[in-house]
């Protein structure tokens, strides 16, 4: 019984960390525990019973299979356990959420013992996580005149698994906890540097906000036992930056309620709020757990007697408080009136948080149960030949006669499921859609695997065109945590049917390519819908939505997602780019000009940005769509011209072929299928049968933004503004400044060229700048470290072939080795160039970091506090975001360059060329 002894040793170690026993997911360990339960004289029997009942993970984990089989033996009275009666065995099976437990319940329900069959049927009627094989068994039994099967199907057709659940309480008491002032990134709730522990929910829960905040939450719960603690972003938006299922899990762990008494550390029903609402992708994650996300609007712009906005010395609107949500304030959510109250005083309408669909999620304990429930009801009614009663809130269908469609509306209409033929849907509709491409990244992948196990899924949906599991977020340091977690994840996903960055079978070289770059290549249809486990899942082809690990799991298992069709904002360009400007400067200027045009209102937030880039290839256009996550947009659509789209698809085909040549395709030939689809799409465009996607001329937009390229006269920097007196204005991505703002006395401690924001041309720019400086000065000397991480291995191969990699090697003081990957994160840097392994590197914050208190200039997307660089005593770390040429020159100089120095350094370099296209 060595495994059990090892487990006891682990339990003792966890006690020292203030942790409970880790939930059991292994079959061998649980088999030992069951053997001890059967031995009535065993000294560990009592503890084994507790572990079996209360500490075993459900779903399709290997342990769940062993547990279900043992409970079946007890239910059939083949084994007698005094503490687990047959009736109790059925109760335990009812909490196992599918997979082996459903198989066991069907065995019992369709067996010969009528009394047992009726008990099993009673439990089955409450279950929703059934798959095709389970439903086929019921259908075959029904067609063979099995009365129990008929009884179960009749219950499913009525959706009694939902209708017989307790109603949502009319009044929900909450006590407020202001987690921070200003935007709250999911890094505060689930820090990137703790990514390795996300699948260990109790351990990961200890990293939420601070230990002091956790103690304060506990104190509030003690003072107000009748209320749920509501986490608030005061004067900001809750959950920006990443979807981060682990962030919602942590909030639920501290403030929610336990989903099942038999499943440890899985909590549901968190309540979160923000002055400016909840970030769209984070709100989806809240729905997954049956929680509530409120848009408080408790601070508004102050106006004078003439109705004009009052501004402070910096020119920013002055905010005034409409009502207080200070920590410890007791409020009431009324789910009937859909209002928020302080006592009897009505504060605000919250109907958007309590739509009929969201109320169903709350009642069912999460959105998964509704998705699967609808599928089961439809199946049962069809099998019985009856019309299913209307139980669930009907999908919201908004159709406006005479109004054209935006690009995203067209994509949703093409992929919509369950919509009557000929019905045209506009923004505001709530719809189920088929998902074409799915991406899972490595620091959330373990949670996605857990979600797949919990919903009893064992194989990828056949309607998904392609899916990829990356290794990029753990690429820079192959430490013990990564070595323990990542191979296990890759095996699970590979077995599930996903193309994996690392090969469990050892056929092909491990790839650490940035997930977004791979997804951008394997998306071979601009009419596609993409779901990915990262906020920067925003492709330049199709419409892509960053999502939590649970929504990714649902997309993998079912090939579907449910969401409203968002409104769109149209972005077009005029004027001409100056030859010394980089396209990254256009991206930053878009945000700055938009905010100026709309008096500080972010019209992008929660909406689709339809950007008319047209002439830029997919790699380059991705620089814009990628950044839309920081614009707080729901997603982005890139409108391309026919010739440009064809070129992008040809590049994508060549890169997919490289993946095939490496041996990455699976038995379903998914990658070859993508090439075939790309060829078909190219022929459609060339023939004129189906040109590149464009909106209708009479489409309606929430707003239209025109970016004037003539106004962009200097490189543009996104500044975290770490010392702003108004803390709500720090770390927002909304402070965009020109290079000359800083002056050449602004010290730069480290430069970083990498992350999903760079492409092949960025690495060529690095090489060309080194040549320029070498020509001017005779050599290149770095006065600050420069970290360079190519996004993909393909790009490195192309740079080698074109002679650029040799230049990078010439001036590098460190070059990665796949044979000897770093096992420890770098904590100190020399003034040299580091050529790092392809992957996310500093942008993720979970492995490499700059030295504390550094001023970092990066091509990254992340300027959140503590992400790329942490504070040190007496100096805040700051991550300023800029174009590749600005970053490289700053590292060479060790300071911010003047505009004259910058122009000299980029002279003759072919920076991204961009000319506006006509949208007429």
PDB file of C-alpha atoms in Angstrom, residues 249-401:
ATOM      1  CA  UNK A 249     -12.587  30.020  -9.037  1.00  0.00           C
ATOM      2  CA  UNK A 250     -10.608  31.909  -6.393  1.00  0.00           C
ATOM      3  CA  UNK A 251     -13.384  34.456  -5.876  1.00  0.00           C
ATOM      4  CA  UNK A 252     -15.898  31.611  -5.589  1.00  0.00           C
ATOM      5  CA  UNK A 253     -13.622  29.722  -3.197  1.00  0.00           C
ATOM      6  CA  UNK A 254     -13.488  32.711  -0.834  1.00  0.00           C
ATOM      7  CA  UNK A 255     -16.978  34.125  -1.306  1.00  0.00           C
ATOM      8  CA  UNK A 256     -19.197  31.541  -3.031  1.00  0.00           C
ATOM      9  CA  UNK A 257     -20.849  28.330  -1.929  1.00  0.00           C
ATOM     10  CA  UNK A 258     -19.743  24.715  -2.261  1.00  0.00           C
ATOM     11  CA  UNK A 259     -21.147  23.049  -5.371  1.00  0.00           C
ATOM     12  CA  UNK A 260     -21.372  19.632  -3.701  1.00  0.00           C
ATOM     13  CA  UNK A 261     -20.579  18.417  -0.182  1.00  0.00           C
ATOM     14  CA  UNK A 262     -18.724  15.518  -1.792  1.00  0.00           C
ATOM     15  CA  UNK A 263     -16.441  17.555  -4.067  1.00  0.00           C
ATOM     16  CA  UNK A 264     -13.819  19.660  -2.264  1.00  0.00           C
ATOM     17  CA  UNK A 265     -12.837  23.215  -3.249  1.00  0.00           C
ATOM     18  CA  UNK A 266     -15.256  23.490  -6.169  1.00  0.00           C
ATOM     19  CA  UNK A 267     -17.393  26.511  -5.344  1.00  0.00           C
ATOM     20  CA  UNK A 268     -20.000  28.357  -7.367  1.00  0.00           C
ATOM     21  CA  UNK A 269     -22.101  31.541  -7.296  1.00  0.00           C
ATOM     22  CA  UNK A 270     -19.496  34.306  -6.848  1.00  0.00           C
ATOM     23  CA  UNK A 271     -20.795  37.876  -6.998  1.00  0.00           C
ATOM     24  CA  UNK A 272     -18.536  40.529  -8.507  1.00  0.00           C
ATOM     25  CA  UNK A 273     -19.054  44.131  -9.528  1.00  0.00           C
ATOM     26  CA  UNK A 274     -17.347  47.161 -10.970  1.00  0.00           C
ATOM     27  CA  UNK A 275     -18.120  50.840 -11.316  1.00  0.00           C
ATOM     28  CA  UNK A 276     -17.676  50.268 -15.055  1.00  0.00           C
ATOM     29  CA  UNK A 277     -18.975  46.728 -14.988  1.00  0.00           C
ATOM     30  CA  UNK A 278     -17.225  43.469 -15.733  1.00  0.00           C
ATOM     31  CA  UNK A 279     -14.790  42.735 -18.540  1.00  0.00           C
ATOM     32  CA  UNK A 280     -16.690  40.750 -21.220  1.00  0.00           C
ATOM     33  CA  UNK A 281     -14.537  37.629 -21.182  1.00  0.00           C
ATOM     34  CA  UNK A 282     -14.438  37.607 -17.379  1.00  0.00           C
ATOM     35  CA  UNK A 283     -18.231  37.912 -17.255  1.00  0.00           C
ATOM     36  CA  UNK A 284     -18.527  34.763 -19.374  1.00  0.00           C
ATOM     37  CA  UNK A 285     -16.476  32.978 -16.723  1.00  0.00           C
ATOM     38  CA  UNK A 286     -18.767  34.268 -13.995  1.00  0.00           C
ATOM     39  CA  UNK A 287     -21.714  32.774 -15.926  1.00  0.00           C
ATOM     40  CA  UNK A 288     -19.947  29.401 -16.057  1.00  0.00           C
ATOM     41  CA  UNK A 289     -20.074  29.264 -12.262  1.00  0.00           C
ATOM     42  CA  UNK A 290     -23.636  30.537 -11.889  1.00  0.00           C
ATOM     43  CA  UNK A 291     -22.440  33.848 -10.466  1.00  0.00           C
ATOM     44  CA  UNK A 292     -23.625  37.425 -10.830  1.00  0.00           C
ATOM     45  CA  UNK A 293     -21.683  40.321 -12.336  1.00  0.00           C
ATOM     46  CA  UNK A 294     -22.975  43.840 -11.728  1.00  0.00           C
ATOM     47  CA  UNK A 295     -22.358  47.126 -13.518  1.00  0.00           C
ATOM     48  CA  UNK A 296     -22.645  49.551 -10.589  1.00  0.00           C
ATOM     49  CA  UNK A 297     -22.290  52.938 -12.318  1.00  0.00           C
ATOM     50  CA  UNK A 298     -21.755  54.382  -8.839  1.00  0.00           C
ATOM     51  CA  UNK A 299     -19.372  57.103 -10.097  1.00  0.00           C
ATOM     52  CA  UNK A 300     -20.385  59.458 -12.918  1.00  0.00           C
ATOM     53  CA  UNK A 301     -18.870  62.458 -14.680  1.00  0.00           C
ATOM     54  CA  UNK A 302     -19.565  65.682 -12.812  1.00  0.00           C
ATOM     55  CA  UNK A 303     -21.264  68.427 -14.823  1.00  0.00           C
ATOM     56  CA  UNK A 304     -21.638  72.149 -14.248  1.00  0.00           C
ATOM     57  CA  UNK A 305     -24.778  74.284 -14.394  1.00  0.00           C
ATOM     58  CA  UNK A 306     -24.584  74.321 -18.201  1.00  0.00           C
ATOM     59  CA  UNK A 307     -24.370  70.545 -18.402  1.00  0.00           C
ATOM     60  CA  UNK A 308     -20.713  70.598 -19.414  1.00  0.00           C
ATOM     61  CA  UNK A 309     -18.309  68.034 -17.991  1.00  0.00           C
ATOM     62  CA  UNK A 310     -16.113  69.409 -15.188  1.00  0.00           C
ATOM     63  CA  UNK A 311     -12.422  68.615 -15.667  1.00  0.00           C
ATOM     64  CA  UNK A 312      -9.398  68.582 -13.385  1.00  0.00           C
ATOM     65  CA  UNK A 313      -5.996  70.160 -14.046  1.00  0.00           C
ATOM     66  CA  UNK A 314      -4.941  67.193 -16.162  1.00  0.00           C
ATOM     67  CA  UNK A 315      -8.005  67.634 -18.357  1.00  0.00           C
ATOM     68  CA  UNK A 316      -9.644  64.443 -17.135  1.00  0.00           C
ATOM     69  CA  UNK A 317     -13.354  64.414 -16.229  1.00  0.00           C
ATOM     70  CA  UNK A 318     -14.040  64.804 -12.510  1.00  0.00           C
ATOM     71  CA  UNK A 319     -16.092  61.933 -11.120  1.00  0.00           C
ATOM     72  CA  UNK A 320     -18.684  62.222  -8.385  1.00  0.00           C
ATOM     73  CA  UNK A 321     -20.124  59.441  -6.297  1.00  0.00           C
ATOM     74  CA  UNK A 322     -23.770  58.557  -6.905  1.00  0.00           C
ATOM     75  CA  UNK A 323     -23.924  56.067  -4.040  1.00  0.00           C
ATOM     76  CA  UNK A 324     -21.397  54.387  -1.777  1.00  0.00           C
ATOM     77  CA  UNK A 325     -20.224  50.794  -1.996  1.00  0.00           C
ATOM     78  CA  UNK A 326     -17.504  51.187   0.632  1.00  0.00           C
ATOM     79  CA  UNK A 327     -16.298  47.924   2.127  1.00  0.00           C
ATOM     80  CA  UNK A 328     -18.817  46.569   4.630  1.00  0.00           C
ATOM     81  CA  UNK A 329     -21.907  48.121   3.011  1.00  0.00           C
ATOM     82  CA  UNK A 330     -24.849  45.694   3.060  1.00  0.00           C
ATOM     83  CA  UNK A 331     -26.918  45.750  -0.149  1.00  0.00           C
ATOM     84  CA  UNK A 332     -29.727  43.648  -1.584  1.00  0.00           C
ATOM     85  CA  UNK A 333     -29.989  42.177  -5.065  1.00  0.00           C
ATOM     86  CA  UNK A 334     -33.674  41.719  -5.865  1.00  0.00           C
ATOM     87  CA  UNK A 335     -33.992  39.118  -8.621  1.00  0.00           C
ATOM     88  CA  UNK A 336     -37.702  39.876  -9.119  1.00  0.00           C
ATOM     89  CA  UNK A 337     -37.581  43.664  -9.534  1.00  0.00           C
ATOM     90  CA  UNK A 338     -34.014  43.352 -10.938  1.00  0.00           C
ATOM     91  CA  UNK A 339     -32.837  46.289  -8.864  1.00  0.00           C
ATOM     92  CA  UNK A 340     -30.021  46.855  -6.367  1.00  0.00           C
ATOM     93  CA  UNK A 341     -31.087  48.276  -3.003  1.00  0.00           C
ATOM     94  CA  UNK A 342     -29.507  49.734   0.100  1.00  0.00           C
ATOM     95  CA  UNK A 343     -32.229  48.931   2.589  1.00  0.00           C
ATOM     96  CA  UNK A 344     -35.384  50.295   0.952  1.00  0.00           C
ATOM     97  CA  UNK A 345     -33.503  52.784  -1.224  1.00  0.00           C
ATOM     98  CA  UNK A 346     -33.340  51.763  -4.879  1.00  0.00           C
ATOM     99  CA  UNK A 347     -29.812  52.300  -6.216  1.00  0.00           C
ATOM    100  CA  UNK A 348     -29.717  51.049  -9.803  1.00  0.00           C
ATOM    101  CA  UNK A 349     -31.376  48.809 -12.349  1.00  0.00           C
ATOM    102  CA  UNK A 350     -29.408  45.557 -12.750  1.00  0.00           C
ATOM    103  CA  UNK A 351     -31.631  43.808 -15.291  1.00  0.00           C
ATOM    104  CA  UNK A 352     -28.684  43.226 -17.666  1.00  0.00           C
ATOM    105  CA  UNK A 353     -27.121  41.020 -14.989  1.00  0.00           C
ATOM    106  CA  UNK A 354     -30.361  39.121 -14.443  1.00  0.00           C
ATOM    107  CA  UNK A 355     -31.612  38.341 -17.925  1.00  0.00           C
ATOM    108  CA  UNK A 356     -33.777  35.214 -18.276  1.00  0.00           C
ATOM    109  CA  UNK A 357     -30.743  33.325 -19.587  1.00  0.00           C
ATOM    110  CA  UNK A 358     -28.505  34.440 -16.721  1.00  0.00           C
ATOM    111  CA  UNK A 359     -31.221  33.584 -14.190  1.00  0.00           C
ATOM    112  CA  UNK A 360     -31.168  30.044 -15.598  1.00  0.00           C
ATOM    113  CA  UNK A 361     -27.415  29.848 -15.105  1.00  0.00           C
ATOM    114  CA  UNK A 362     -27.864  30.982 -11.485  1.00  0.00           C
ATOM    115  CA  UNK A 363     -30.616  28.440 -10.844  1.00  0.00           C
ATOM    116  CA  UNK A 364     -28.689  25.566 -12.422  1.00  0.00           C
ATOM    117  CA  UNK A 365     -25.389  26.432 -10.748  1.00  0.00           C
ATOM    118  CA  UNK A 366     -23.683  27.368 -13.996  1.00  0.00           C
ATOM    119  CA  UNK A 367     -24.063  27.617 -17.747  1.00  0.00           C
ATOM    120  CA  UNK A 368     -22.836  24.086 -18.560  1.00  0.00           C
ATOM    121  CA  UNK A 369     -25.903  22.496 -17.016  1.00  0.00           C
ATOM    122  CA  UNK A 370     -28.138  24.616 -19.234  1.00  0.00           C
ATOM    123  CA  UNK A 371     -26.191  23.837 -22.410  1.00  0.00           C
ATOM    124  CA  UNK A 372     -26.285  20.100 -21.771  1.00  0.00           C
ATOM    125  CA  UNK A 373     -29.836  20.236 -20.435  1.00  0.00           C
ATOM    126  CA  UNK A 374     -31.199  21.783 -23.628  1.00  0.00           C
ATOM    127  CA  UNK A 375     -29.440  19.110 -25.661  1.00  0.00           C
ATOM    128  CA  UNK A 376     -30.918  16.316 -23.547  1.00  0.00           C
ATOM    129  CA  UNK A 377     -34.441  17.753 -23.681  1.00  0.00           C
ATOM    130  CA  UNK A 378     -34.264  18.047 -27.481  1.00  0.00           C
ATOM    131  CA  UNK A 379     -32.987  14.467 -27.781  1.00  0.00           C
ATOM    132  CA  UNK A 380     -35.643  13.023 -25.467  1.00  0.00           C
ATOM    133  CA  UNK A 381     -38.551  14.799 -27.171  1.00  0.00           C
ATOM    134  CA  UNK A 382     -37.332  13.670 -30.599  1.00  0.00           C
ATOM    135  CA  UNK A 383     -36.915  10.076 -29.413  1.00  0.00           C
ATOM    136  CA  UNK A 384     -40.423  10.051 -27.925  1.00  0.00           C
ATOM    137  CA  UNK A 385     -41.895  11.803 -30.926  1.00  0.00           C
ATOM    138  CA  UNK A 386     -43.354  14.613 -28.840  1.00  0.00           C
ATOM    139  CA  UNK A 387     -43.046  18.385 -28.793  1.00  0.00           C
ATOM    140  CA  UNK A 388     -40.808  19.526 -25.975  1.00  0.00           C
ATOM    141  CA  UNK A 389     -42.565  21.973 -23.648  1.00  0.00           C
ATOM    142  CA  UNK A 390     -41.054  25.460 -23.471  1.00  0.00           C
ATOM    143  CA  UNK A 391     -39.062  25.342 -20.265  1.00  0.00           C
ATOM    144  CA  UNK A 392     -35.973  27.392 -20.956  1.00  0.00           C
ATOM    145  CA  UNK A 393     -35.966  31.063 -21.796  1.00  0.00           C
ATOM    146  CA  UNK A 394     -36.176  31.343 -25.562  1.00  0.00           C
ATOM    147  CA  UNK A 395     -33.105  32.576 -27.357  1.00  0.00           C
ATOM    148  CA  UNK A 396     -33.325  36.291 -27.849  1.00  0.00           C
ATOM    149  CA  UNK A 397     -33.712  36.997 -31.546  1.00  0.00           C
ATOM    150  CA  UNK A 398     -33.318  40.577 -32.723  1.00  0.00           C
ATOM    151  CA  UNK A 399     -34.096  41.076 -36.378  1.00  0.00           C
ATOM    152  CA  UNK A 400     -34.431  44.578 -37.830  1.00  0.00           C
ATOM    153  CA  UNK A 401     -36.087  44.782 -41.215  1.00  0.00           C
TER     154      UNK A 401
END
